[in-house]
Coordinates of C-alpha atoms and ligand atoms in Angstrom, one line a residue:
M30 CA -19.7 -3.4 6.0
R31 CA -19.5 -4.9 2.6
T32 CA -21.4 -3.7 -0.4
R33 CA -24.1 -6.0 -1.4
L34 CA -23.8 -7.3 -4.9
S35 CA -27.3 -6.4 -5.7
V36 CA -26.5 -2.8 -4.7
C37 CA -23.3 -2.8 -6.6
R38 CA -24.9 -3.9 -9.8
R39 CA -27.5 -1.3 -9.9
K40 CA -25.3 1.6 -8.9
A41 CA -23.5 3.9 -11.3
R42 CA -19.8 3.2 -11.4
Y43 CA -17.0 5.8 -11.5
P44 CA -13.4 5.1 -12.2
S45 CA -12.1 7.7 -9.9
R46 CA -13.2 9.6 -6.8
E47 CA -13.0 12.8 -8.7
E48 CA -15.5 11.6 -11.3
A49 CA -17.8 10.3 -8.6
L50 CA -17.7 13.7 -6.8
H51 CA -18.4 15.4 -10.1
A52 CA -21.4 13.3 -10.6
A53 CA -22.5 13.8 -7.0
A54 CA -22.4 17.5 -7.5
T55 CA -24.9 17.3 -10.3
F56 CA -27.4 15.6 -8.0
R57 CA -27.2 18.4 -5.4
L58 CA -27.4 15.8 -2.7
P59 CA -24.9 15.0 0.0
L60 CA -23.5 12.0 -1.7
H61 CA -20.2 10.5 -0.9
P62 CA -18.0 8.4 -3.1
Y63 CA -16.7 5.2 -1.7
R64 CA -14.6 2.4 -3.3
C65 CA -16.7 -0.7 -3.8
D66 CA -15.2 -3.9 -2.5
R67 CA -17.1 -5.8 -5.1
C68 CA -16.0 -4.2 -8.3
G69 CA -13.2 -2.0 -7.1
V70 CA -14.5 1.3 -8.5
F71 CA -16.4 4.1 -6.9
H72 CA -20.0 4.4 -6.2
L73 CA -22.0 7.1 -4.6
T74 CA -23.9 6.7 -1.3
S75 CA -25.9 9.0 0.8
R76 CA -25.2 6.9 3.8
T77 CA -22.2 7.6 5.9
K78 CA -22.4 5.0 8.5
G79 CA -19.5 2.6 8.5
K80 CA -18.6 3.5 4.9
F81 CA -17.3 7.0 4.8
L82 CA -14.9 8.7 7.1
P83 CA -16.3 12.2 7.4
R84 CA -14.2 15.2 6.6
V85 CA -11.6 13.3 4.6
P86 CA -10.0 15.7 2.2
I87 CA -11.5 15.3 -1.2
Y88 CA -8.4 16.2 -3.1
P89 CA -4.8 15.5 -2.2
Ligands
ZN172 ZN1 -19.5 -2.1 -7.0

């Protein structure tokens, strides 16, 4: 599922997964970083369907 451009443009952008996760932690919500196929950087989403593979290790 592609990220809609309208969604991409209003979302915060993070240059790395680590930064996205750090931001997610401040929201205290189960947000997941994903790489946007529109702009190539990370956004956060609360949706997991089709976007995020659960239980992927966060850090290498
Ligand atoms: Zn984007």
